Amino acid sequence: MAEIPTTDGPDLASEAELRLRASQQLNESIALIAPDNKVEYLEACRLAPDIVANETNPLAFMRSERMNTWAAAARVVLYWKHRREIFGEKWLRPILDLSGQGALSETDVNFLKAGVVAVRKHPPIVYVDMNKAPKTCGDTLFPSRLSFYLPAVFDFDEELQNDGVYIVNKLAPTIHVKNKKKQGRVWEISRNALPIRMKKVFIMRPANSIFPESLIRTCFSLMGMSITFFLGSSPEFLFECDGDDAVRKLLSAGIPTECVPFCLGKSVDGNFLPIAHHQRASLASATATTTATGNNRPRRKRGRPPKTNVETALDEVRENAQGQEDFLRRRNAFYSRRLYQRRKKEIAGVEGEVNTLREEHQKLKEENERLNGLLSEARMAISFYEDRNRTIFATP
């Protein structure tokens, strides 16, 4: 079987010739796979050969596997298997048809229009913010359908297929426990079936998250281990929050300066602030001192009234008092009321913190159950993956 050239040179074939040769090699390898392991692929070729020809770019599958023909053939077969599982009756409709009559539903198209997903091709960056999806939507298969949409958008891009794409995923401020049985195996599909490589994955934490930094770091570490198992060791996961840390991390990871606002979910039409100005403004706001009078005095504690208000109140008590003894009695009552109100606010604050801690404890219990389930799924996936590798290329 002839080798496909992978480096530039005077004898490099044209894109059409490369695709033709890749298609021939891929078809030869697929023909050696047992029919029971490629039922969906054979059915797709029989019912919709044009869709298979248009949406199964052989070069994309070959490049995603570093020109390994056998691995690319297995990826093609799994692509059509998972596509039928995720799209159901619409699995043989065009992915890029955004009229609502294609593989993507009208709800999926509305999500794309709402900015849940934004794509930049040069350099290839995908920004995902599920916070923009309607809160009432219970469709947990949208991320899985989206995973099939992105390779179609970046099709025929040789640089992307060889180097990979940057993924920026904006997390929600709170934890949402989802039904994993209905969510779809996004990471498994991305790793084993899609003709696309992931260069780096950024998971951005919103600045207004209700959880402490230490808890978030721990959850990110567990999430990183789980995702790395499902995706493999090729992508690099960078967990950061919004702000200067995210800007610095994105720049150090190779994201061009003009693309950083896009990765942070800001406008990409040229109306955003330059990154250099953003960094100077952040530094200035952190080091600037107030120009108001008395800027060298320590700040007053929150909740403590200014001294002038206390003196004014005592003057009013003194004016209404009848003699020194009455003034002392009224003054003591004034301070007692202030102490009672302050302690009442403190007790209310403590009770609020207790309720918040109880809610966080419950959420942590649910998250712990979810992570334990994920660990069990990972262990099962290991055994299934090993069994599949032993049988997928078995001849009939």
Tab-separated table of N, CA and C in Angstrom, residues 193-260:
chain	number	residue	atom	x	y	z
A	193	ALA	N	-13.754	9.023	17.579
A	193	ALA	CA	-14.559	8.997	16.365
A	193	ALA	C	-14.435	10.227	15.485
A	194	LEU	N	-14.149	11.388	16.032
A	194	LEU	CA	-14.209	12.609	15.237
A	194	LEU	C	-12.886	12.874	14.517
A	195	PRO	N	-12.956	13.399	13.288
A	195	PRO	CA	-11.728	13.713	12.526
A	195	PRO	C	-11.176	15.087	12.889
A	196	ILE	N	-10.860	15.261	14.153
A	196	ILE	CA	-10.349	16.558	14.602
A	196	ILE	C	-9.446	16.316	15.805
A	197	ARG	N	-8.396	17.090	15.905
A	197	ARG	CA	-7.462	16.990	17.020
A	197	ARG	C	-7.609	18.215	17.910
A	198	MET	N	-7.429	18.040	19.196
A	198	MET	CA	-7.506	19.135	20.149
A	198	MET	C	-6.107	19.466	20.630
A	199	LYS	N	-5.697	20.695	20.388
A	199	LYS	CA	-4.343	21.114	20.750
A	199	LYS	C	-4.254	21.452	22.223
A	200	LYS	N	-5.135	22.327	22.667
A	200	LYS	CA	-5.207	22.707	24.079
A	200	LYS	C	-6.662	22.931	24.446
A	201	VAL	N	-6.994	22.595	25.690
A	201	VAL	CA	-8.345	22.784	26.199
A	201	VAL	C	-8.266	23.724	27.392
A	202	PHE	N	-8.929	24.867	27.282
A	202	PHE	CA	-8.982	25.834	28.374
A	202	PHE	C	-10.352	25.720	29.033
A	203	ILE	N	-10.382	25.535	30.323
A	203	ILE	CA	-11.643	25.521	31.060
A	203	ILE	C	-11.655	26.763	31.943
A	204	MET	N	-12.518	27.702	31.607
A	204	MET	CA	-12.536	29.008	32.254
A	204	MET	C	-13.579	29.021	33.364
A	205	ARG	N	-13.159	29.418	34.558
A	205	ARG	CA	-14.087	29.537	35.683
A	205	ARG	C	-14.561	30.979	35.791
A	206	PRO	N	-15.880	31.206	35.897
A	206	PRO	CA	-16.361	32.576	36.053
A	206	PRO	C	-15.859	33.193	37.353
A	207	ALA	N	-15.640	34.507	37.316
A	207	ALA	CA	-15.138	35.196	38.492
A	207	ALA	C	-16.160	35.233	39.610
A	208	ASN	N	-17.458	35.086	39.309
A	208	ASN	CA	-18.501	35.174	40.326
A	208	ASN	C	-18.916	33.805	40.850
A	209	SER	N	-18.027	32.830	40.779
A	209	SER	CA	-18.350	31.502	41.280
A	209	SER	C	-18.573	31.539	42.784
A	210	ILE	N	-19.524	30.719	43.270
A	210	ILE	CA	-19.869	30.727	44.688
A	210	ILE	C	-18.943	29.833	45.503
A	211	PHE	N	-18.049	29.108	44.845
A	211	PHE	CA	-17.228	28.143	45.549
A	211	PHE	C	-15.837	28.707	45.812
A	212	PRO	N	-15.202	28.289	46.918
A	212	PRO	CA	-13.847	28.787	47.230
A	212	PRO	C	-12.815	28.277	46.239
A	213	GLU	N	-11.689	28.981	46.181
A	213	GLU	CA	-10.633	28.668	45.220
A	213	GLU	C	-10.078	27.262	45.418
A	214	SER	N	-9.868	26.862	46.688
A	214	SER	CA	-9.278	25.543	46.946
A	214	SER	C	-10.191	24.422	46.465
A	215	LEU	N	-11.496	24.573	46.673
A	215	LEU	CA	-12.433	23.550	46.221
A	215	LEU	C	-12.462	23.466	44.702
A	216	ILE	N	-12.410	24.620	44.048
A	216	ILE	CA	-12.441	24.638	42.586
A	216	ILE	C	-11.192	23.975	42.023
A	217	ARG	N	-10.032	24.249	42.611
A	217	ARG	CA	-8.792	23.636	42.138
A	217	ARG	C	-8.852	22.118	42.281
A	218	THR	N	-9.399	21.628	43.399
A	218	THR	CA	-9.513	20.194	43.605
A	218	THR	C	-10.436	19.559	42.570
A	219	CYS	N	-11.584	20.196	42.342
A	219	CYS	CA	-12.523	19.672	41.339
A	219	CYS	C	-11.904	19.698	39.945
A	220	PHE	N	-11.136	20.762	39.642
A	220	PHE	CA	-10.484	20.847	38.335
A	220	PHE	C	-9.460	19.735	38.159
A	221	SER	N	-8.745	19.396	39.244
A	221	SER	CA	-7.761	18.310	39.138
A	221	SER	C	-8.448	16.987	38.828
A	222	LEU	N	-9.550	16.710	39.531
A	222	LEU	CA	-10.297	15.481	39.257
A	222	LEU	C	-10.876	15.500	37.854
A	223	MET	N	-11.391	16.660	37.445
A	223	MET	CA	-11.950	16.784	36.101
A	223	MET	C	-10.866	16.564	35.054
A	224	GLY	N	-9.694	17.112	35.308
A	224	GLY	CA	-8.598	16.959	34.359
A	224	GLY	C	-8.192	15.508	34.177
A	225	MET	N	-8.124	14.752	35.287
A	225	MET	CA	-7.767	13.342	35.180
A	225	MET	C	-8.821	12.568	34.402
A	226	SER	N	-10.100	12.886	34.648
A	226	SER	CA	-11.174	12.179	33.946
A	226	SER	C	-11.154	12.492	32.459
A	227	ILE	N	-11.042	13.784	32.123
A	227	ILE	CA	-11.083	14.181	30.715
A	227	ILE	C	-9.847	13.676	29.985
A	228	THR	N	-8.689	13.715	30.646
A	228	THR	CA	-7.473	13.227	30.011
A	228	THR	C	-7.584	11.741	29.674
A	229	PHE	N	-8.251	10.990	30.546
A	229	PHE	CA	-8.441	9.564	30.254
A	229	PHE	C	-9.310	9.384	29.019
A	230	PHE	N	-10.407	10.131	28.932
A	230	PHE	CA	-11.329	9.950	27.820
A	230	PHE	C	-10.778	10.521	26.522
A	231	LEU	N	-9.984	11.592	26.602
A	231	LEU	CA	-9.467	12.203	25.383
A	231	LEU	C	-8.075	11.724	25.014
A	232	GLY	N	-7.364	11.135	25.938
A	232	GLY	CA	-5.977	10.779	25.680
A	232	GLY	C	-5.053	11.854	26.212
A	233	SER	N	-3.779	11.667	26.056
A	233	SER	CA	-2.792	12.568	26.642
A	233	SER	C	-2.362	13.688	25.694
A	234	SER	N	-2.937	13.750	24.486
A	234	SER	CA	-2.468	14.732	23.515
A	234	SER	C	-2.813	16.177	23.879
A	235	PRO	N	-4.059	16.513	24.275
A	235	PRO	CA	-4.330	17.925	24.567
A	235	PRO	C	-3.779	18.330	25.929
A	236	GLU	N	-3.554	19.604	26.070
A	236	GLU	CA	-3.085	20.166	27.341
A	236	GLU	C	-4.227	20.933	27.971
A	237	PHE	N	-4.554	20.615	29.232
A	237	PHE	CA	-5.683	21.234	29.906
A	237	PHE	C	-5.180	22.361	30.809
A	238	LEU	N	-5.766	23.532	30.631
A	238	LEU	CA	-5.371	24.698	31.397
A	238	LEU	C	-6.610	25.226	32.114
A	239	PHE	N	-6.616	25.158	33.441
A	239	PHE	CA	-7.768	25.578	34.212
A	239	PHE	C	-7.472	26.957	34.807
A	240	GLU	N	-8.236	27.936	34.406
A	240	GLU	CA	-8.007	29.289	34.871
A	240	GLU	C	-9.337	30.011	35.054
A	241	CYS	N	-9.298	31.094	35.834
A	241	CYS	CA	-10.474	31.937	35.985
A	241	CYS	C	-10.327	33.140	35.058
A	242	ASP	N	-11.394	33.931	34.969
A	242	ASP	CA	-11.348	35.119	34.137
A	242	ASP	C	-10.403	36.156	34.739
A	243	GLY	N	-9.922	37.064	33.911
A	243	GLY	CA	-9.088	38.144	34.399
A	243	GLY	C	-7.672	38.070	33.868
A	244	ASP	N	-6.764	38.730	34.584
A	244	ASP	CA	-5.377	38.812	34.131
A	244	ASP	C	-4.702	37.440	34.080
A	245	ASP	N	-5.063	36.535	35.020
A	245	ASP	CA	-4.465	35.206	34.996
A	245	ASP	C	-4.820	34.477	33.711
A	246	ALA	N	-6.079	34.603	33.298
A	246	ALA	CA	-6.501	33.958	32.056
A	246	ALA	C	-5.800	34.575	30.858
A	247	VAL	N	-5.656	35.904	30.851
A	247	VAL	CA	-4.968	36.574	29.742
A	247	VAL	C	-3.521	36.089	29.642
A	248	ARG	N	-2.840	36.039	30.764
A	248	ARG	CA	-1.445	35.595	30.769
A	248	ARG	C	-1.329	34.131	30.333
A	249	LYS	N	-2.240	33.293	30.794
A	249	LYS	CA	-2.201	31.882	30.436
A	249	LYS	C	-2.467	31.678	28.947
A	250	LEU	N	-3.425	32.413	28.406
A	250	LEU	CA	-3.741	32.282	26.985
A	250	LEU	C	-2.570	32.731	26.120
A	251	LEU	N	-1.947	33.848	26.488
A	251	LEU	CA	-0.819	34.345	25.713
A	251	LEU	C	0.354	33.378	25.769
A	252	SER	N	0.637	32.813	26.948
A	252	SER	CA	1.759	31.882	27.081
A	252	SER	C	1.500	30.567	26.357
A	253	ALA	N	0.211	30.239	26.128
A	253	ALA	CA	-0.123	28.990	25.433
A	253	ALA	C	-0.065	29.126	23.925
A	254	GLY	N	0.207	30.320	23.423
A	254	GLY	CA	0.334	30.496	21.985
A	254	GLY	C	-0.839	31.160	21.319
A	255	ILE	N	-1.850	31.589	22.089
A	255	ILE	CA	-2.989	32.296	21.506
A	255	ILE	C	-2.541	33.688	21.076
A	256	PRO	N	-2.772	34.090	19.831
A	256	PRO	CA	-2.379	35.445	19.406
A	256	PRO	C	-3.083	36.511	20.235
A	257	THR	N	-2.415	37.659	20.368
A	257	THR	CA	-2.942	38.733	21.195
A	257	THR	C	-4.327	39.173	20.745
A	258	GLU	N	-4.521	39.282	19.434
A	258	GLU	CA	-5.804	39.766	18.943
A	258	GLU	C	-6.925	38.756	19.143
A	259	CYS	N	-6.603	37.516	19.524
A	259	CYS	CA	-7.625	36.487	19.711
A	259	CYS	C	-8.000	36.288	21.183
A	260	VAL	N	-7.256	36.915	22.094
A	260	VAL	CA	-7.524	36.709	23.513
A	260	VAL	C	-8.920	37.191	23.906
